[in-house]
CSV table of C-alpha atoms and ligand atoms in Angstrom, one decimal:
chain,number,residue,atom,x,y,z
A,1,MET,CA,175.9,-72.6,-113.5
A,2,PRO,CA,173.3,-73.4,-115.8
A,3,GLU,CA,170.3,-71.8,-114.8
A,4,LEU,CA,166.2,-72.2,-115.9
A,5,PRO,CA,167.4,-70.1,-119.3
A,6,GLU,CA,170.1,-72.4,-120.0
A,7,VAL,CA,168.3,-75.6,-119.4
A,8,GLU,CA,165.6,-74.6,-121.6
A,9,THR,CA,168.0,-73.7,-124.4
A,10,VAL,CA,169.5,-77.4,-124.2
A,11,LYS,CA,165.9,-78.7,-123.7
A,12,ARG,CA,164.7,-77.3,-126.9
A,13,ALA,CA,168.1,-78.3,-128.6
A,14,ILE,CA,167.8,-82.0,-127.6
A,15,GLY,CA,163.9,-82.1,-128.4
A,16,PRO,CA,164.6,-82.8,-132.0
A,17,LEU,CA,167.3,-85.4,-131.8
A,18,ILE,CA,165.4,-87.3,-129.1
A,19,THR,CA,161.9,-87.1,-129.2
A,20,GLY,CA,160.1,-90.6,-130.6
A,21,ASN,CA,163.6,-91.7,-131.2
A,22,GLN,CA,164.7,-95.4,-130.3
A,23,ILE,CA,167.8,-95.7,-128.2
A,24,THR,CA,170.6,-98.2,-129.7
A,25,HIS,CA,173.4,-97.2,-127.6
A,26,VAL,CA,173.7,-96.5,-123.8
A,27,PHE,CA,177.5,-95.9,-122.5
A,28,VAL,CA,177.6,-95.1,-118.4
A,29,GLY,CA,181.7,-94.3,-117.8
A,30,ARG,CA,180.9,-94.1,-114.0
A,31,LYS,CA,179.3,-95.4,-110.8
A,32,ASP,CA,178.6,-91.9,-109.4
A,33,LEU,CA,178.6,-88.1,-110.4
A,34,ARG,CA,177.1,-86.1,-107.4
A,35,TRP,CA,175.0,-89.0,-106.2
A,36,ALA,CA,175.4,-92.9,-107.1
A,37,LEU,CA,173.9,-93.4,-110.6
A,38,PRO,CA,171.1,-96.0,-110.9
A,39,VAL,CA,172.1,-99.4,-111.3
A,40,CYS,CA,170.8,-101.0,-114.7
A,41,LEU,CA,170.9,-97.7,-116.2
A,42,GLU,CA,172.4,-99.0,-119.4
A,43,SER,CA,170.0,-102.2,-119.5
A,44,GLN,CA,167.1,-100.3,-118.7
A,45,LEU,CA,167.3,-97.2,-121.6
A,46,SER,CA,168.9,-99.9,-124.3
A,47,LYS,CA,166.2,-100.4,-127.1
A,48,ALA,CA,163.7,-97.9,-125.5
A,49,ILE,CA,162.2,-95.1,-126.9
A,50,CYS,CA,162.6,-91.4,-125.7
A,51,HIS,CA,160.0,-88.9,-125.4
A,52,ALA,CA,159.7,-85.1,-125.3
A,53,PRO,CA,161.9,-83.8,-123.0
A,54,TYR,CA,160.5,-80.9,-120.6
A,55,ARG,CA,162.4,-79.0,-117.9
A,56,ARG,CA,161.3,-78.4,-114.5
A,57,GLY,CA,163.4,-76.0,-112.7
A,58,LYS,CA,166.8,-76.8,-113.5
A,59,TYR,CA,166.2,-80.2,-114.2
A,60,ILE,CA,166.0,-82.0,-117.9
A,61,LEU,CA,163.2,-84.8,-117.9
A,62,ILE,CA,162.8,-87.2,-120.7
A,63,PRO,CA,159.9,-89.7,-120.5
A,64,ILE,CA,161.7,-93.3,-121.4
A,65,GLY,CA,159.3,-95.4,-123.0
A,66,ASP,CA,155.9,-95.8,-121.1
A,67,GLU,CA,156.8,-96.0,-117.4
A,68,GLN,CA,160.0,-94.3,-116.8
A,69,THR,CA,161.7,-90.4,-116.7
A,70,LEU,CA,165.3,-89.6,-117.1
A,71,LEU,CA,166.2,-86.8,-115.3
A,72,LEU,CA,169.3,-85.0,-116.2
A,73,HIS,CA,170.8,-82.3,-114.0
A,74,LEU,CA,173.9,-80.3,-115.2
A,75,GLY,CA,175.3,-79.0,-111.7
A,76,MET,CA,178.0,-76.6,-111.8
A,77,SER,CA,180.1,-77.5,-114.8
A,78,GLY,CA,178.0,-80.0,-116.7
A,79,SER,CA,177.3,-79.8,-120.6
A,80,ILE,CA,175.2,-82.0,-122.8
A,81,ARG,CA,176.4,-82.1,-126.7
A,82,ILE,CA,174.9,-83.5,-129.4
A,83,TYR,CA,176.6,-85.2,-132.3
A,84,PRO,CA,175.2,-86.3,-135.8
A,85,ASN,CA,177.3,-89.4,-135.3
A,86,ARG,CA,179.3,-91.4,-133.0
A,87,PRO,CA,181.6,-89.4,-131.3
A,88,ASN,CA,185.1,-89.9,-129.8
A,89,LEU,CA,184.1,-89.6,-126.2
A,90,GLN,CA,186.5,-87.6,-124.1
A,91,LYS,CA,187.8,-87.7,-120.6
A,92,HIS,CA,184.8,-85.8,-118.6
A,93,ASP,CA,182.2,-87.3,-120.7
A,94,HIS,CA,180.6,-89.9,-118.2
A,95,PHE,CA,177.3,-90.5,-120.2
A,96,ALA,CA,176.0,-91.1,-123.3
A,97,ILE,CA,173.5,-92.0,-125.5
A,98,GLY,CA,173.1,-93.2,-129.2
A,99,PHE,CA,170.2,-93.2,-131.3
A,100,GLU,CA,168.9,-94.9,-134.2
A,101,GLY,CA,169.6,-92.7,-137.2
A,102,ASN,CA,173.0,-92.5,-135.3
A,103,GLY,CA,172.6,-89.2,-133.4
A,104,TRP,CA,174.3,-88.8,-130.1
A,105,LEU,CA,173.6,-87.2,-126.4
A,106,VAL,CA,176.8,-86.7,-124.5
A,107,PHE,CA,176.5,-85.6,-121.0
A,108,SER,CA,179.8,-84.3,-119.8
A,109,ASP,CA,180.5,-83.0,-116.3
A,110,PRO,CA,184.5,-82.6,-115.4
A,111,ARG,CA,183.6,-81.5,-111.5
A,112,ARG,CA,180.7,-84.1,-111.2
A,113,PHE,CA,178.6,-82.3,-109.2
A,114,GLY,CA,175.9,-83.4,-112.1
A,115,TYR,CA,173.5,-86.1,-111.5
A,116,ILE,CA,171.3,-88.5,-113.5
A,117,ASP,CA,168.7,-90.6,-112.3
A,118,LEU,CA,166.0,-92.6,-113.9
A,119,PHE,CA,162.7,-93.4,-111.9
A,120,ALA,CA,159.0,-94.5,-112.7
A,121,ASN,CA,156.4,-92.1,-113.8
A,122,SER,CA,154.7,-92.7,-111.0
A,123,ASP,CA,157.1,-91.2,-108.7
A,124,ILE,CA,157.4,-88.1,-110.2
A,125,THR,CA,155.7,-86.3,-107.7
A,126,SER,CA,157.4,-87.9,-105.1
A,127,HIS,CA,160.7,-87.7,-106.2
A,128,ARG,CA,163.2,-86.3,-103.4
A,129,LEU,CA,164.6,-83.6,-105.5
A,130,LEU,CA,161.3,-82.7,-107.9
A,131,LYS,CA,158.6,-82.4,-104.7
A,132,ILE,CA,160.6,-80.0,-102.9
A,133,LEU,CA,161.1,-77.7,-106.1
A,134,GLY,CA,158.7,-74.3,-105.6
A,135,PRO,CA,156.8,-73.0,-108.5
A,136,GLU,CA,158.4,-72.3,-112.0
A,137,PRO,CA,158.9,-68.4,-112.1
A,138,LEU,CA,157.1,-68.2,-115.8
A,139,SER,CA,154.1,-70.3,-114.8
A,140,GLU,CA,150.6,-68.5,-113.6
A,141,GLU,CA,151.7,-69.5,-110.0
A,142,PHE,CA,154.0,-67.2,-109.6
A,143,THR,CA,152.9,-64.1,-108.9
A,144,PRO,CA,153.1,-61.1,-106.5
A,145,GLU,CA,150.4,-62.6,-104.3
A,146,TYR,CA,152.6,-65.6,-103.7
A,147,LEU,CA,156.0,-63.9,-103.2
A,148,SER,CA,154.3,-61.7,-100.5
A,149,LYS,CA,153.1,-64.4,-98.5
A,150,LYS,CA,155.9,-66.6,-99.0
A,151,VAL,CA,158.5,-64.1,-97.9
A,152,GLU,CA,156.6,-63.4,-94.5
A,153,HIS,CA,158.6,-63.1,-91.6
A,154,LYS,CA,162.0,-64.4,-93.4
A,155,THR,CA,164.6,-62.8,-92.4
A,156,CYS,CA,167.5,-63.7,-95.0
A,157,SER,CA,168.3,-61.5,-97.7
A,158,ILE,CA,165.9,-61.4,-100.8
A,159,LYS,CA,168.9,-62.5,-102.8
A,160,SER,CA,169.6,-65.9,-100.9
A,161,PHE,CA,165.2,-66.3,-101.0
A,162,LEU,CA,165.2,-66.2,-104.8
A,163,LEU,CA,168.1,-69.0,-104.9
A,164,ASP,CA,165.9,-71.4,-102.7
A,165,GLN,CA,164.5,-73.5,-105.3
A,166,THR,CA,161.8,-74.6,-102.7
A,167,LYS,CA,160.5,-71.3,-103.1
A,168,VAL,CA,161.0,-70.5,-106.8
A,169,ALA,CA,162.6,-73.1,-109.2
A,170,GLY,CA,165.0,-72.2,-111.6
A,171,ILE,CA,166.8,-68.8,-110.4
A,172,GLY,CA,170.6,-69.0,-109.6
A,173,ASN,CA,173.2,-66.2,-108.9
A,174,ILE,CA,173.1,-64.6,-112.3
A,175,TYR,CA,169.6,-64.1,-112.8
A,176,ALA,CA,168.8,-62.8,-109.0
A,177,SER,CA,171.2,-60.6,-109.5
A,178,GLU,CA,170.0,-59.2,-112.8
A,179,ALA,CA,166.1,-59.3,-111.9
A,180,LEU,CA,166.6,-56.9,-108.3
A,181,PHE,CA,168.5,-54.6,-110.7
A,182,LYS,CA,165.8,-54.2,-113.3
A,183,ALA,CA,163.6,-54.0,-110.1
A,184,GLY,CA,165.4,-51.6,-108.4
A,185,ILE,CA,165.7,-54.0,-105.0
A,186,SER,CA,168.6,-54.1,-103.1
A,187,PRO,CA,170.0,-57.9,-102.8
A,188,LYS,CA,170.6,-56.9,-99.3
A,189,ARG,CA,167.4,-56.0,-98.3
A,190,GLN,CA,165.5,-58.6,-96.0
A,191,ALA,CA,163.3,-61.2,-98.0
A,192,LYS,CA,160.3,-59.9,-95.6
A,193,THR,CA,160.1,-56.1,-96.6
A,194,ILE,CA,159.6,-57.4,-100.5
A,195,LYS,CA,156.0,-57.5,-100.1
A,196,GLY,CA,153.1,-55.8,-101.7
A,197,LYS,CA,154.6,-53.1,-104.1
A,198,ARG,CA,158.1,-54.4,-104.0
A,199,ALA,CA,156.6,-58.5,-105.0
A,200,GLU,CA,154.7,-56.2,-107.6
A,201,ARG,CA,158.3,-54.9,-109.3
A,202,LEU,CA,160.2,-57.9,-108.5
A,203,VAL,CA,158.0,-60.9,-109.7
A,204,PRO,CA,157.4,-59.2,-113.8
A,205,ALA,CA,161.3,-58.3,-113.3
A,206,ILE,CA,162.1,-62.0,-113.3
A,207,GLN,CA,159.7,-62.9,-115.8
A,208,VAL,CA,160.6,-60.1,-118.3
A,209,ILE,CA,165.1,-61.4,-117.7
A,210,LEU,CA,164.3,-65.2,-118.1
A,211,LYS,CA,162.1,-65.0,-121.1
A,212,LYS,CA,164.6,-62.6,-123.1
A,213,ALA,CA,167.3,-65.0,-121.9
A,214,ILE,CA,165.2,-67.8,-123.1
A,215,GLU,CA,164.6,-65.6,-126.1
A,216,ALA,CA,168.4,-64.9,-127.0
A,217,GLY,CA,169.1,-69.0,-126.2
A,218,GLY,CA,166.7,-69.5,-128.6
A,219,THR,CA,167.4,-67.4,-131.5
A,220,SER,CA,171.0,-68.4,-131.0
A,221,LEU,CA,170.5,-71.9,-130.9
A,222,ARG,CA,170.4,-72.6,-134.5
A,223,ASP,CA,174.0,-71.4,-135.4
A,224,HIS,CA,175.5,-72.4,-132.0
A,225,ILE,CA,175.5,-76.2,-132.4
A,226,GLN,CA,179.1,-76.7,-133.1
A,227,PRO,CA,181.1,-79.1,-134.8
A,228,GLY,CA,181.9,-80.0,-132.1
A,229,GLY,CA,178.6,-80.7,-130.8
A,230,GLU,CA,178.3,-78.3,-127.5
A,231,ILE,CA,175.1,-76.4,-127.3
A,232,GLY,CA,176.4,-73.0,-127.0
A,233,TYR,CA,173.6,-71.2,-125.1
A,234,PHE,CA,174.2,-67.5,-126.1
A,235,VAL,CA,175.9,-65.7,-123.2
A,236,GLN,CA,173.7,-63.0,-122.2
A,237,SER,CA,174.0,-59.7,-122.1
A,238,LEU,CA,174.1,-59.2,-118.7
A,239,GLN,CA,174.0,-55.8,-117.3
A,240,MET,CA,175.1,-56.7,-113.5
A,241,TYR,CA,176.8,-59.9,-113.3
A,242,GLY,CA,180.2,-60.1,-113.7
A,243,ARG,CA,180.5,-56.4,-114.0
A,244,GLY,CA,181.8,-55.5,-110.7
A,245,GLY,CA,183.6,-51.8,-110.7
A,246,GLU,CA,182.1,-50.9,-114.3
A,247,SER,CA,179.1,-48.4,-114.6
A,248,CYS,CA,176.0,-48.9,-113.7
A,249,PRO,CA,173.9,-48.9,-116.9
A,250,ASN,CA,171.1,-47.0,-115.6
A,251,CYS,CA,173.5,-44.0,-113.2
A,252,SER,CA,176.5,-44.2,-114.3
A,253,ALA,CA,177.6,-45.1,-110.6
A,254,ALA,CA,180.3,-47.9,-110.1
A,255,ILE,CA,178.7,-51.5,-109.9
A,256,ARG,CA,179.4,-53.4,-106.2
A,257,VAL,CA,180.1,-56.5,-105.5
A,258,LEU,CA,179.2,-58.4,-102.4
A,259,LYS,CA,179.6,-61.8,-101.2
A,260,GLN,CA,176.2,-63.3,-99.7
A,261,SER,CA,176.4,-66.8,-98.2
A,262,GLY,CA,179.3,-67.4,-100.6
A,263,ARG,CA,177.7,-66.4,-103.5
A,264,THR,CA,178.7,-63.2,-105.5
A,265,SER,CA,176.3,-60.0,-105.8
A,266,PHE,CA,176.5,-57.6,-108.0
A,267,TYR,CA,174.3,-54.3,-107.6
A,268,CYS,CA,173.6,-50.3,-108.0
A,269,GLY,CA,173.8,-48.7,-104.4
A,270,ILE,CA,172.0,-45.8,-106.1
A,271,CYS,CA,169.5,-47.8,-108.3
A,272,GLN,CA,168.8,-50.7,-105.9
A,273,ARG,CA,167.3,-49.4,-102.6
B,1,ZN,ZN1,172.9,-47.3,-110.6
């Protein structure tokens, strides 16, 4: 599932194509993805000018004309491709926009957990998906003090806590595992114990991991718009995630695998306490 760095990479990749560009074609292949798509999506977008995209959590937001915002969420299996010319759409390409100058943006989602919405700019603070989001982990709001306060009385694991988008936005399974390893904190530890010193380790660990992943995405971007249009976000050099049974890069103990509320955690039983 794409997390903050991948969504940021996609946002950066589509910027040059769509910013200031007028929409000439709109294709809507289904009435729903995870939820029903807005009615009149086609007519609302047609002929409109797109402005610079931005990101909130795992959502890409594209201001459309003067009054509306298009929200794209990649869900579990969604991807966005861009083309210099009109592509032949494939089976799972559910939404596509053509621009003046022939560029196309295509939204593909085989499992259909993604989502597309269009809403008035004035509703941005009250939008049901956006209003519940916690702070951006790379913002000044996300500090050890903030984390210490939010974990108070929380008996869930710190891993589950980090995946809760209402506490901090954009972190998923991969970067939670990586950040907890970097901070030397066990994913099993109760969230309420991560205050003070541990919060002071975890917050910068999260920020370093995310920044490195964004940088890697950015540097790989130029070469990663494939002839097939894919924005190939760089497969990050992950130290823990997906490496169950391999050696911990720090102490060589076997990396452990643990199921936590249906999600897999990877951790070192020696380095993470
Ligand atoms: Zn270790």
